PDB file of C-alpha atoms in Angstrom:
ATOM      1  CA  MET O   1     147.221 -26.470 112.546  1.00 55.00           C
ATOM      2  CA  LYS O   2     144.298 -24.669 110.920  1.00 61.00           C
ATOM      3  CA  ILE O   3     143.753 -21.175 112.342  1.00 58.00           C
ATOM      4  CA  THR O   4     140.174 -19.909 112.258  1.00 71.00           C
ATOM      5  CA  PHE O   5     139.481 -17.325 114.962  1.00 85.00           C
ATOM      6  CA  ASP O   6     140.918 -13.904 115.884  1.00 85.00           C
ATOM      7  CA  PHE O   7     142.105 -15.075 119.309  1.00 88.00           C
ATOM      8  CA  GLU O   8     144.252 -17.689 117.563  1.00 86.00           C
ATOM      9  CA  LYS O   9     146.338 -15.008 115.756  1.00 86.00           C
ATOM     10  CA  PRO O  10     149.420 -15.413 118.035  1.00 85.00           C
ATOM     11  CA  LEU O  11     149.433 -19.084 117.062  1.00 86.00           C
ATOM     12  CA  ALA O  12     149.078 -18.206 113.386  1.00 84.00           C
ATOM     13  CA  ASP O  13     152.120 -15.915 113.567  1.00 86.00           C
ATOM     14  CA  LEU O  14     154.255 -18.604 115.180  1.00 87.00           C
ATOM     15  CA  GLN O  15     153.032 -21.219 112.724  1.00 85.00           C
ATOM     16  CA  HIS O  16     153.955 -18.890 109.850  1.00 86.00           C
ATOM     17  CA  GLN O  17     157.494 -18.552 111.228  1.00 88.00           C
ATOM     18  CA  ILE O  18     157.826 -22.327 111.593  1.00 87.00           C
ATOM     19  CA  ASP O  19     156.604 -22.903 108.023  1.00 87.00           C
ATOM     20  CA  LYS O  20     158.996 -20.269 106.661  1.00 89.00           C
ATOM     21  CA  ILE O  21     162.042 -21.760 108.402  1.00 88.00           C
ATOM     22  CA  GLU O  22     161.078 -25.249 107.208  1.00 86.00           C
ATOM     23  CA  GLN O  23     160.950 -23.948 103.652  1.00 87.00           C
ATOM     24  CA  VAL O  24     164.360 -22.282 104.017  1.00 86.00           C
ATOM     25  CA  GLN O  25     165.827 -25.463 105.512  1.00 82.00           C
ATOM     26  CA  GLU O  26     164.484 -27.555 102.662  1.00 84.00           C
ATOM     27  CA  LYS O  27     165.732 -25.118 100.045  1.00 85.00           C
ATOM     28  CA  THR O  28     169.232 -24.484 101.468  1.00 85.00           C
ATOM     29  CA  LYS O  29     169.783 -27.910 103.084  1.00 82.00           C
ATOM     30  CA  VAL O  30     171.057 -26.084 106.186  1.00 82.00           C
ATOM     31  CA  ASP O  31     170.231 -27.738 109.507  1.00 83.00           C
ATOM     32  CA  MET O  32     167.887 -25.381 111.391  1.00 83.00           C
ATOM     33  CA  SER O  33     166.466 -27.956 113.768  1.00 84.00           C
ATOM     34  CA  ALA O  34     167.536 -26.002 116.885  1.00 87.00           C
ATOM     35  CA  THR O  35     165.579 -22.928 115.761  1.00 86.00           C
ATOM     36  CA  LEU O  36     162.620 -25.071 114.747  1.00 87.00           C
ATOM     37  CA  ASN O  37     162.570 -26.844 118.110  1.00 88.00           C
ATOM     38  CA  GLU O  38     162.667 -23.524 119.929  1.00 89.00           C
ATOM     39  CA  LEU O  39     159.799 -22.132 117.865  1.00 87.00           C
ATOM     40  CA  GLN O  40     157.812 -25.342 118.247  1.00 87.00           C
ATOM     41  CA  GLU O  41     158.218 -25.146 122.009  1.00 90.00           C
ATOM     42  CA  LYS O  42     157.006 -21.538 121.965  1.00 89.00           C
ATOM     43  CA  PHE O  43     154.067 -22.599 119.807  1.00 86.00           C
ATOM     44  CA  GLU O  44     153.021 -25.335 122.238  1.00 87.00           C
ATOM     45  CA  GLN O  45     153.297 -22.951 125.202  1.00 89.00           C
ATOM     46  CA  ALA O  46     151.265 -20.285 123.400  1.00 88.00           C
ATOM     47  CA  LYS O  47     148.669 -22.878 122.392  1.00 87.00           C
ATOM     48  CA  LYS O  48     148.251 -23.974 125.984  1.00 89.00           C
ATOM     49  CA  GLN O  49     148.025 -20.358 127.137  1.00 89.00           C
ATOM     50  CA  VAL O  50     145.355 -19.479 124.564  1.00 88.00           C
ATOM     51  CA  TYR O  51     143.087 -22.499 125.065  1.00 90.00           C
ATOM     52  CA  THR O  52     143.213 -22.620 128.858  1.00 87.00           C
ATOM     53  CA  ASN O  53     142.066 -18.990 129.200  1.00 86.00           C
ATOM     54  CA  LEU O  54     139.114 -18.820 126.837  1.00 91.00           C
ATOM     55  CA  SER O  55     136.248 -16.408 127.420  1.00 92.00           C
ATOM     56  CA  GLY O  56     132.622 -17.443 127.136  1.00 93.00           C
ATOM     57  CA  TRP O  57     132.312 -16.007 123.629  1.00 95.00           C
ATOM     58  CA  GLN O  58     135.504 -17.730 122.482  1.00 94.00           C
ATOM     59  CA  LYS O  59     134.115 -21.084 123.654  1.00 94.00           C
ATOM     60  CA  VAL O  60     130.924 -20.352 121.712  1.00 95.00           C
ATOM     61  CA  GLN O  61     133.068 -19.797 118.618  1.00 94.00           C
ATOM     62  CA  ILE O  62     134.927 -23.089 119.087  1.00 94.00           C
ATOM     63  CA  SER O  63     131.633 -24.950 119.560  1.00 95.00           C
ATOM     64  CA  ARG O  64     130.628 -23.719 116.086  1.00 94.00           C
ATOM     65  CA  HIS O  65     133.892 -24.599 114.324  1.00 93.00           C
ATOM     66  CA  PRO O  66     133.041 -25.931 110.841  1.00 90.00           C
ATOM     67  CA  ASP O  67     135.347 -28.939 111.301  1.00 92.00           C
ATOM     68  CA  ARG O  68     133.936 -29.913 114.686  1.00 94.00           C
ATOM     69  CA  PRO O  69     132.679 -33.525 114.751  1.00 96.00           C
ATOM     70  CA  TYR O  70     128.917 -33.950 114.528  1.00 96.00           C
ATOM     71  CA  THR O  71     126.650 -36.772 115.695  1.00 97.00           C
ATOM     72  CA  LEU O  72     127.125 -39.101 112.719  1.00 97.00           C
ATOM     73  CA  GLN O  73     130.910 -38.795 112.925  1.00 97.00           C
ATOM     74  CA  TYR O  74     130.885 -39.662 116.630  1.00 97.00           C
ATOM     75  CA  ILE O  75     128.623 -42.643 115.953  1.00 97.00           C
ATOM     76  CA  GLU O  76     130.920 -43.831 113.156  1.00 96.00           C
ATOM     77  CA  LEU O  77     133.982 -43.553 115.412  1.00 97.00           C
ATOM     78  CA  MET O  78     132.404 -45.011 118.576  1.00 97.00           C
ATOM     79  CA  CYS O  79     130.042 -47.719 117.346  1.00 96.00           C
ATOM     80  CA  ASP O  80     130.811 -51.146 115.939  1.00 93.00           C
ATOM     81  CA  ASP O  81     127.663 -50.882 113.838  1.00 95.00           C
ATOM     82  CA  PHE O  82     124.742 -48.496 113.391  1.00 97.00           C
ATOM     83  CA  ILE O  83     121.295 -48.857 111.820  1.00 97.00           C
ATOM     84  CA  GLU O  84     119.556 -45.533 111.202  1.00 97.00           C
ATOM     85  CA  LEU O  85     115.783 -45.349 111.633  1.00 97.00           C
ATOM     86  CA  HIS O  86     113.577 -42.757 109.964  1.00 97.00           C
ATOM     87  CA  GLY O  87     110.303 -40.901 110.339  1.00 95.00           C
ATOM     88  CA  ASP O  88     107.853 -39.936 113.071  1.00 95.00           C
ATOM     89  CA  ARG O  89     105.034 -42.096 111.578  1.00 94.00           C
ATOM     90  CA  ASN O  90     102.884 -38.970 111.434  1.00 93.00           C
ATOM     91  CA  PHE O  91     104.245 -36.272 109.135  1.00 95.00           C
ATOM     92  CA  GLY O  92     107.727 -37.006 107.780  1.00 94.00           C
ATOM     93  CA  ASP O  93     111.408 -37.615 108.404  1.00 96.00           C
ATOM     94  CA  ASP O  94     113.315 -34.648 109.843  1.00 96.00           C
ATOM     95  CA  LYS O  95     116.934 -34.761 108.666  1.00 96.00           C
ATOM     96  CA  ALA O  96     118.073 -32.383 111.456  1.00 97.00           C
ATOM     97  CA  ILE O  97     117.701 -35.206 113.993  1.00 97.00           C
ATOM     98  CA  ILE O  98     119.085 -38.662 113.319  1.00 97.00           C
ATOM     99  CA  GLY O  99     118.594 -41.804 115.358  1.00 97.00           C
ATOM    100  CA  GLY O 100     118.990 -45.524 115.357  1.00 97.00           C
ATOM    101  CA  TRP O 101     120.448 -48.630 116.982  1.00 98.00           C
ATOM    102  CA  GLY O 102     124.159 -48.744 117.626  1.00 97.00           C
ATOM    103  CA  SER O 103     126.566 -51.048 119.438  1.00 96.00           C
ATOM    104  CA  ILE O 104     129.088 -49.422 121.776  1.00 96.00           C
ATOM    105  CA  GLY O 105     131.463 -51.438 123.928  1.00 91.00           C
ATOM    106  CA  GLY O 106     129.390 -54.570 123.424  1.00 91.00           C
ATOM    107  CA  GLN O 107     126.189 -52.794 124.545  1.00 94.00           C
ATOM    108  CA  THR O 108     123.290 -52.041 122.198  1.00 96.00           C
ATOM    109  CA  ALA O 109     121.877 -48.532 122.664  1.00 97.00           C
ATOM    110  CA  MET O 110     119.539 -46.137 120.918  1.00 98.00           C
ATOM    111  CA  PHE O 111     121.504 -43.154 119.590  1.00 98.00           C
ATOM    112  CA  ILE O 112     119.664 -39.899 118.897  1.00 98.00           C
ATOM    113  CA  GLY O 113     121.268 -36.590 117.992  1.00 97.00           C
ATOM    114  CA  HIS O 114     121.232 -33.361 116.033  1.00 97.00           C
ATOM    115  CA  GLN O 115     123.079 -33.355 112.731  1.00 97.00           C
ATOM    116  CA  LYS O 116     124.469 -30.280 110.968  1.00 95.00           C
ATOM    117  CA  GLY O 117     125.989 -30.120 107.498  1.00 91.00           C
ATOM    118  CA  ARG O 118     129.555 -29.673 106.262  1.00 90.00           C
ATOM    119  CA  ASN O 119     128.764 -27.688 103.106  1.00 91.00           C
ATOM    120  CA  THR O 120     125.975 -25.419 101.914  1.00 93.00           C
ATOM    121  CA  LYS O 121     123.945 -28.192 100.281  1.00 94.00           C
ATOM    122  CA  ASP O 122     124.251 -30.494 103.288  1.00 95.00           C
ATOM    123  CA  ARG O 123     123.436 -27.679 105.719  1.00 94.00           C
ATOM    124  CA  GLN O 124     120.223 -26.970 103.828  1.00 95.00           C
ATOM    125  CA  TYR O 125     119.403 -30.689 103.784  1.00 96.00           C
ATOM    126  CA  ARG O 126     119.930 -30.877 107.579  1.00 96.00           C
ATOM    127  CA  ASN O 127     118.246 -27.480 108.144  1.00 95.00           C
ATOM    128  CA  PHE O 128     121.417 -26.321 109.962  1.00 94.00           C
ATOM    129  CA  GLY O 129     120.690 -28.727 112.817  1.00 94.00           C
ATOM    130  CA  MET O 130     117.393 -26.975 113.670  1.00 96.00           C
ATOM    131  CA  ALA O 131     114.708 -29.614 114.126  1.00 96.00           C
ATOM    132  CA  ASN O 132     111.036 -29.340 113.257  1.00 96.00           C
ATOM    133  CA  PRO O 133     108.292 -30.923 115.419  1.00 97.00           C
ATOM    134  CA  GLU O 134     108.531 -34.164 113.435  1.00 97.00           C
ATOM    135  CA  GLY O 135     112.188 -34.382 114.464  1.00 97.00           C
ATOM    136  CA  TYR O 136     111.301 -34.372 118.155  1.00 97.00           C
ATOM    137  CA  ARG O 137     108.426 -36.769 117.529  1.00 97.00           C
ATOM    138  CA  LYS O 138     110.783 -39.093 115.688  1.00 98.00           C
ATOM    139  CA  ALA O 139     113.171 -38.876 118.649  1.00 98.00           C
ATOM    140  CA  LEU O 140     110.347 -39.748 121.050  1.00 98.00           C
ATOM    141  CA  ARG O 141     109.247 -42.678 118.880  1.00 98.00           C
ATOM    142  CA  LEU O 142     112.778 -44.075 118.999  1.00 98.00           C
ATOM    143  CA  MET O 143     113.022 -43.523 122.753  1.00 98.00           C
ATOM    144  CA  LYS O 144     109.801 -45.458 123.268  1.00 98.00           C
ATOM    145  CA  MET O 145     111.185 -48.230 121.051  1.00 98.00           C
ATOM    146  CA  ALA O 146     114.320 -48.374 123.216  1.00 98.00           C
ATOM    147  CA  GLU O 147     112.144 -48.539 126.328  1.00 97.00           C
ATOM    148  CA  LYS O 148     110.111 -51.378 124.797  1.00 97.00           C
ATOM    149  CA  PHE O 149     113.250 -53.448 124.235  1.00 97.00           C
ATOM    150  CA  ASN O 150     114.854 -52.342 127.520  1.00 96.00           C
ATOM    151  CA  LYS O 151     117.861 -50.655 125.886  1.00 97.00           C
ATOM    152  CA  PRO O 152     119.623 -47.469 127.093  1.00 97.00           C
ATOM    153  CA  ILE O 153     119.391 -44.170 125.231  1.00 98.00           C
ATOM    154  CA  ILE O 154     122.269 -41.860 124.306  1.00 98.00           C
ATOM    155  CA  THR O 155     121.532 -38.385 122.949  1.00 98.00           C
ATOM    156  CA  LEU O 156     124.096 -36.085 121.324  1.00 98.00           C
ATOM    157  CA  ILE O 157     123.034 -32.434 121.366  1.00 98.00           C
ATOM    158  CA  ASP O 158     124.284 -29.814 118.901  1.00 97.00           C
ATOM    159  CA  THR O 159     121.739 -27.265 117.743  1.00 96.00           C
ATOM    160  CA  PRO O 160     121.370 -23.468 117.496  1.00 94.00           C
ATOM    161  CA  GLY O 161     117.747 -24.039 118.515  1.00 93.00           C
ATOM    162  CA  ALA O 162     114.541 -25.640 117.312  1.00 95.00           C
ATOM    163  CA  PHE O 163     113.392 -24.365 113.899  1.00 95.00           C
ATOM    164  CA  PRO O 164     111.411 -21.112 114.508  1.00 92.00           C
ATOM    165  CA  GLY O 165     109.498 -21.054 111.201  1.00 93.00           C
ATOM    166  CA  LEU O 166     105.757 -20.554 110.883  1.00 95.00           C
ATOM    167  CA  GLU O 167     105.228 -24.096 109.562  1.00 95.00           C
ATOM    168  CA  ALA O 168     106.985 -25.555 112.604  1.00 95.00           C
ATOM    169  CA  GLU O 169     104.719 -23.610 114.940  1.00 95.00           C
ATOM    170  CA  GLU O 170     101.665 -24.697 112.946  1.00 95.00           C
ATOM    171  CA  ARG O 171     102.649 -28.336 113.425  1.00 95.00           C
ATOM    172  CA  GLY O 172     103.111 -27.891 117.191  1.00 95.00           C
ATOM    173  CA  GLN O 173     106.774 -27.157 117.891  1.00 95.00           C
ATOM    174  CA  GLY O 174     106.198 -26.192 121.517  1.00 95.00           C
ATOM    175  CA  GLU O 175     103.962 -29.179 122.190  1.00 96.00           C
ATOM    176  CA  ALA O 176     106.480 -31.607 120.664  1.00 97.00           C
ATOM    177  CA  ILE O 177     109.331 -30.312 122.843  1.00 97.00           C
ATOM    178  CA  ALA O 178     107.172 -30.203 125.976  1.00 97.00           C
ATOM    179  CA  ARG O 179     105.968 -33.771 125.415  1.00 97.00           C
ATOM    180  CA  ASN O 180     109.554 -34.976 124.984  1.00 97.00           C
ATOM    181  CA  ILE O 181     110.550 -33.343 128.267  1.00 97.00           C
ATOM    182  CA  MET O 182     107.632 -35.009 130.054  1.00 96.00           C
ATOM    183  CA  GLU O 183     108.158 -38.439 128.477  1.00 97.00           C
ATOM    184  CA  MET O 184     111.946 -38.472 128.905  1.00 97.00           C
ATOM    185  CA  SER O 185     111.526 -37.722 132.608  1.00 96.00           C
ATOM    186  CA  VAL O 186     109.816 -41.072 133.169  1.00 97.00           C
ATOM    187  CA  LEU O 187     111.478 -43.377 130.634  1.00 97.00           C
ATOM    188  CA  ASN O 188     112.138 -46.754 132.258  1.00 97.00           C
ATOM    189  CA  VAL O 189     115.616 -47.107 130.769  1.00 97.00           C
ATOM    190  CA  PRO O 190     118.910 -45.274 131.441  1.00 97.00           C
ATOM    191  CA  VAL O 191     119.340 -42.024 129.491  1.00 98.00           C
ATOM    192  CA  ILE O 192     122.681 -40.278 128.902  1.00 98.00           C
ATOM    193  CA  CYS O 193     122.807 -36.846 127.237  1.00 98.00           C
ATOM    194  CA  VAL O 194     125.927 -35.103 125.918  1.00 98.00           C
ATOM    195  CA  ILE O 195     126.186 -31.558 124.557  1.00 98.00           C
ATOM    196  CA  ILE O 196     128.779 -31.945 121.781  1.00 97.00           C
ATOM    197  CA  GLY O 197     128.502 -28.428 120.326  1.00 96.00           C
ATOM    198  CA  GLU O 198     125.739 -25.861 120.727  1.00 95.00           C
ATOM    199  CA  GLY O 199     122.975 -26.426 123.250  1.00 95.00           C
ATOM    200  CA  ALA O 200     120.390 -23.747 122.623  1.00 92.00           C
ATOM    201  CA  SER O 201     117.046 -23.433 124.355  1.00 89.00           C
ATOM    202  CA  GLY O 202     114.184 -25.890 123.803  1.00 91.00           C
ATOM    203  CA  GLY O 203     115.941 -27.269 120.759  1.00 93.00           C
ATOM    204  CA  ALA O 204     118.496 -28.814 123.099  1.00 96.00           C
ATOM    205  CA  ILE O 205     116.331 -29.704 126.102  1.00 95.00           C
ATOM    206  CA  GLY O 206     113.892 -31.520 123.767  1.00 96.00           C
ATOM    207  CA  ILE O 207     116.344 -34.446 123.806  1.00 97.00           C
ATOM    208  CA  GLY O 208     118.272 -33.377 126.911  1.00 96.00           C
ATOM    209  CA  ILE O 209     116.552 -34.959 129.931  1.00 97.00           C
ATOM    210  CA  GLY O 210     118.784 -37.719 131.243  1.00 96.00           C
ATOM    211  CA  ASP O 211     120.221 -39.544 134.236  1.00 97.00           C
ATOM    212  CA  LYS O 212     123.613 -38.195 133.215  1.00 97.00           C
ATOM    213  CA  VAL O 213     124.011 -34.911 131.344  1.00 97.00           C
ATOM    214  CA  TYR O 214     127.506 -33.994 130.171  1.00 98.00           C
ATOM    215  CA  MET O 215     129.062 -31.144 128.241  1.00 97.00           C
ATOM    216  CA  LEU O 216     132.220 -31.340 126.184  1.00 97.00           C
ATOM    217  CA  GLU O 217     134.748 -28.805 127.427  1.00 95.00           C
ATOM    218  CA  HIS O 218     134.310 -26.162 124.695  1.00 95.00           C
ATOM    219  CA  THR O 219     130.526 -26.212 124.306  1.00 97.00           C
ATOM    220  CA  TRP O 220     127.702 -24.005 125.518  1.00 96.00           C
ATOM    221  CA  TYR O 221     124.247 -24.639 126.953  1.00 96.00           C
ATOM    222  CA  SER O 222     121.728 -21.847 127.506  1.00 95.00           C
ATOM    223  CA  VAL O 223     118.154 -20.709 127.119  1.00 93.00           C
ATOM    224  CA  ILE O 224     119.262 -18.284 124.377  1.00 93.00           C
ATOM    225  CA  SER O 225     122.265 -17.645 122.146  1.00 93.00           C
ATOM    226  CA  PRO O 226     124.583 -14.694 122.946  1.00 94.00           C
ATOM    227  CA  GLU O 227     123.607 -12.951 119.700  1.00 93.00           C
ATOM    228  CA  SER O 228     119.872 -13.198 120.378  1.00 92.00           C
ATOM    229  CA  CYS O 229     120.345 -12.120 123.992  1.00 94.00           C
ATOM    230  CA  SER O 230     122.353  -9.110 122.837  1.00 94.00           C
ATOM    231  CA  SER O 231     119.738  -8.142 120.243  1.00 93.00           C
ATOM    232  CA  ILE O 232     116.953  -8.270 122.856  1.00 93.00           C
ATOM    233  CA  LEU O 233     118.746  -6.440 125.668  1.00 93.00           C
ATOM    234  CA  TRP O 234     120.827  -3.952 123.670  1.00 93.00           C
ATOM    235  CA  ARG O 235     118.994  -3.917 120.320  1.00 92.00           C
ATOM    236  CA  SER O 236     122.251  -4.916 118.638  1.00 92.00           C
ATOM    237  CA  TRP O 237     124.500  -7.955 118.157  1.00 89.00           C
ATOM    238  CA  ASP O 238     127.535  -5.839 119.105  1.00 91.00           C
ATOM    239  CA  PHE O 239     127.279  -6.923 122.756  1.00 94.00           C
ATOM    240  CA  LYS O 240     127.326 -10.671 122.112  1.00 94.00           C
ATOM    241  CA  GLU O 241     130.649 -11.078 123.957  1.00 94.00           C
ATOM    242  CA  ARG O 242     129.195  -9.429 127.060  1.00 95.00           C
ATOM    243  CA  ALA O 243     126.015 -11.494 126.748  1.00 95.00           C
ATOM    244  CA  ALA O 244     128.076 -14.701 126.604  1.00 94.00           C
ATOM    245  CA  GLU O 245     129.700 -13.836 129.929  1.00 94.00           C
ATOM    246  CA  VAL O 246     126.448 -12.816 131.628  1.00 93.00           C
ATOM    247  CA  LEU O 247     124.584 -15.945 130.495  1.00 94.00           C
ATOM    248  CA  LYS O 248     127.108 -18.237 132.274  1.00 94.00           C
ATOM    249  CA  LEU O 249     126.725 -20.714 129.425  1.00 95.00           C
ATOM    250  CA  THR O 250     130.120 -22.461 129.465  1.00 95.00           C
ATOM    251  CA  SER O 251     130.640 -26.005 130.713  1.00 95.00           C
ATOM    252  CA  SER O 252     132.505 -24.828 133.826  1.00 94.00           C
ATOM    253  CA  GLU O 253     129.713 -22.410 134.787  1.00 95.00           C
ATOM    254  CA  MET O 254     127.010 -24.994 134.116  1.00 95.00           C
ATOM    255  CA  PHE O 255     128.797 -27.562 136.280  1.00 95.00           C
ATOM    256  CA  LYS O 256     129.351 -24.970 139.004  1.00 94.00           C
ATOM    257  CA  ASN O 257     125.616 -24.222 139.028  1.00 92.00           C
ATOM    258  CA  LYS O 258     124.804 -27.969 139.193  1.00 92.00           C
ATOM    259  CA  LEU O 259     122.937 -27.955 135.877  1.00 94.00           C
ATOM    260  CA  ILE O 260     125.055 -30.749 134.387  1.00 96.00           C
ATOM    261  CA  ASP O 261     126.697 -33.846 135.864  1.00 96.00           C
ATOM    262  CA  GLY O 262     130.180 -33.463 134.417  1.00 96.00           C
ATOM    263  CA  ILE O 263     132.580 -32.035 131.836  1.00 97.00           C
ATOM    264  CA  ILE O 264     134.345 -34.189 129.247  1.00 97.00           C
ATOM    265  CA  LYS O 265     137.783 -32.852 128.328  1.00 96.00           C
ATOM    266  CA  GLU O 266     138.573 -32.070 124.705  1.00 96.00           C
ATOM    267  CA  PRO O 267     141.935 -32.281 122.929  1.00 94.00           C
ATOM    268  CA  LEU O 268     143.900 -29.040 123.305  1.00 90.00           C
ATOM    269  CA  GLY O 269     142.376 -26.562 120.869  1.00 88.00           C
ATOM    270  CA  GLY O 270     138.996 -28.273 120.627  1.00 92.00           C
ATOM    271  CA  ALA O 271     137.419 -31.519 119.435  1.00 95.00           C
ATOM    272  CA  HIS O 272     138.021 -30.588 115.789  1.00 93.00           C
ATOM    273  CA  GLN O 273     141.791 -30.794 116.335  1.00 91.00           C
ATOM    274  CA  ASP O 274     141.594 -34.572 116.855  1.00 94.00           C
ATOM    275  CA  PRO O 275     138.114 -36.120 116.390  1.00 96.00           C
ATOM    276  CA  ILE O 276     139.467 -39.663 116.814  1.00 97.00           C
ATOM    277  CA  VAL O 277     140.884 -38.913 120.272  1.00 97.00           C
ATOM    278  CA  MET O 278     137.730 -36.998 121.221  1.00 97.00           C
ATOM    279  CA  ALA O 279     135.511 -39.915 120.181  1.00 97.00           C
ATOM    280  CA  ALA O 280     137.681 -42.330 122.193  1.00 97.00           C
ATOM    281  CA  VAL O 281     137.376 -40.154 125.324  1.00 97.00           C
ATOM    282  CA  LEU O 282     133.613 -39.852 124.870  1.00 97.00           C
ATOM    283  CA  LYS O 283     133.223 -43.600 124.264  1.00 97.00           C
ATOM    284  CA  LYS O 284     135.140 -44.370 127.451  1.00 97.00           C
ATOM    285  CA  GLN O 285     132.803 -42.151 129.491  1.00 97.00           C
ATOM    286  CA  LEU O 286     129.650 -43.542 127.864  1.00 97.00           C
ATOM    287  CA  THR O 287     130.612 -47.203 128.313  1.00 96.00           C
ATOM    288  CA  LYS O 288     131.505 -46.546 131.944  1.00 96.00           C
ATOM    289  CA  ASP O 289     128.122 -44.935 132.629  1.00 97.00           C
ATOM    290  CA  LEU O 290     126.187 -47.601 130.726  1.00 96.00           C
ATOM    291  CA  LYS O 291     127.711 -50.302 132.931  1.00 95.00           C
ATOM    292  CA  THR O 292     126.913 -48.333 136.094  1.00 95.00           C
ATOM    293  CA  LEU O 293     123.366 -47.340 135.166  1.00 96.00           C
ATOM    294  CA  LYS O 294     122.191 -50.761 133.978  1.00 91.00           C
ATOM    295  CA  ASP O 295     122.690 -52.158 137.484  1.00 89.00           C
ATOM    296  CA  ARG O 296     120.558 -49.449 139.103  1.00 93.00           C
ATOM    297  CA  ASN O 297     116.966 -50.001 140.218  1.00 95.00           C
ATOM    298  CA  ILE O 298     114.925 -48.366 137.473  1.00 95.00           C
ATOM    299  CA  ASP O 299     112.296 -46.875 139.808  1.00 96.00           C
ATOM    300  CA  GLU O 300     115.005 -45.170 141.857  1.00 96.00           C
ATOM    301  CA  LEU O 301     116.734 -43.999 138.682  1.00 96.00           C
ATOM    302  CA  VAL O 302     113.554 -42.400 137.316  1.00 96.00           C
ATOM    303  CA  GLN O 303     112.794 -40.702 140.634  1.00 97.00           C
ATOM    304  CA  GLU O 304     116.330 -39.315 140.848  1.00 96.00           C
ATOM    305  CA  ARG O 305     116.023 -38.038 137.270  1.00 96.00           C
ATOM    306  CA  ILE O 306     112.768 -36.247 138.114  1.00 96.00           C
ATOM    307  CA  ASP O 307     114.143 -34.812 141.354  1.00 95.00           C
ATOM    308  CA  LYS O 308     117.305 -33.580 139.638  1.00 95.00           C
ATOM    309  CA  PHE O 309     115.470 -31.524 137.042  1.00 94.00           C
ATOM    310  CA  CYS O 310     112.727 -30.342 139.398  1.00 92.00           C
ATOM    311  CA  SER O 311     115.359 -28.907 141.755  1.00 90.00           C
ATOM    312  CA  MET O 312     116.933 -26.743 139.034  1.00 90.00           C
ATOM    313  CA  GLY O 313     116.187 -23.053 139.300  1.00 80.00           C
ATOM    314  CA  VAL O 314     114.389 -23.344 142.635  1.00 75.00           C
ATOM    315  CA  VAL O 315     114.675 -20.193 144.707  1.00 72.00           C
ATOM    316  CA  ILE O 316     113.777 -20.134 148.385  1.00 73.00           C
ATOM    317  CA  GLU O 317     112.943 -16.685 149.663  1.00 72.00           C
ATOM    318  CA  ASP O 318     112.919 -15.640 153.291  1.00 70.00           C
ATOM    319  CA  GLU O 319     109.523 -15.074 154.828  1.00 66.00           C
ATOM    320  CA  PRO O 320     108.645 -11.350 154.755  1.00 64.00           C
ATOM    321  CA  ALA O 321     109.020  -9.648 158.086  1.00 57.00           C
ATOM    322  CA  ALA O 322     105.790  -9.068 159.977  1.00 58.00           C
ATOM    323  CA  ALA O 323     104.402  -5.566 159.689  1.00 55.00           C
ATOM    324  CA  PRO O 324     104.988  -3.499 162.839  1.00 61.00           C
ATOM    325  CA  ALA O 325     102.015  -3.151 165.113  1.00 57.00           C
ATOM    326  CA  PRO O 326     100.269   0.239 164.917  1.00 59.00           C
ATOM    327  CA  ALA O 327     101.340   2.684 167.608  1.00 57.00           C
ATOM    328  CA  ALA O 328      98.916   3.081 170.521  1.00 55.00           C
ATOM    329  CA  GLU O 329      97.073   6.370 170.608  1.00 51.00           C
TER     330      GLU O 329
END
């Protein structure tokens, strides 16, 4: 098991002991299986203890694990075939958002998602998963194509946010995201959205309006990242752990607050521990929903989609008490 984070140190210590005893056993040819089994049992118990009691910040860390599967890997593992489509037919092709036709469980669907990079060169090529306006316009073009051919849409969300550069603002970043939100609300085909990693702000919601919105277990979804929240409120990144708790950005908190429709379990330790199993679990959920949604009346589906998002964040305040009548003189 690859250890990456500070909270995984107890596991690293146990793993080190297991590796050391295995080396001794191999060198001396002495049977130490009883000791190894005992340590392995302790390791599994500790692993379960660590990953079932994660804080908000720890889940944020797991969602950013460098080995975590990204959109293209999920598509490769889930789809029988995939044809990528490019460009927004206006400015260019944004590599931070990919999309195209794919076949999943015998059903053709339009897949759209953020794509990060595995190494420095690839991260620069994908702009770290931060889309420009042309990325959201490409996504909308593909959604409209899916609507034209009456095919469902599946979006996979994993972004630290839309690209905040000057050139992105000059080309209408806010308008592109806002238009996607408006258009996705009334698409006449089923839409399923899944947060597979980071779900930050408008960068996520720009392809996040759907009939079903899911989060993988160790992901986060919020209007702002913990680091940015900490820097605004406390003028320092040192309070990012506290910000992560206050933002209520984990999958369990989002489901509790009725902002998502469900949580998809990850392998113990996170999706990066076993991408093949994670893809199989995700595929099972997607195929189940595709079968259910295709039988729904589309007008009812669209209205329910609109009502669901319009009801989020609504606060009903009590009427103010009437002012007391002036005292008689």
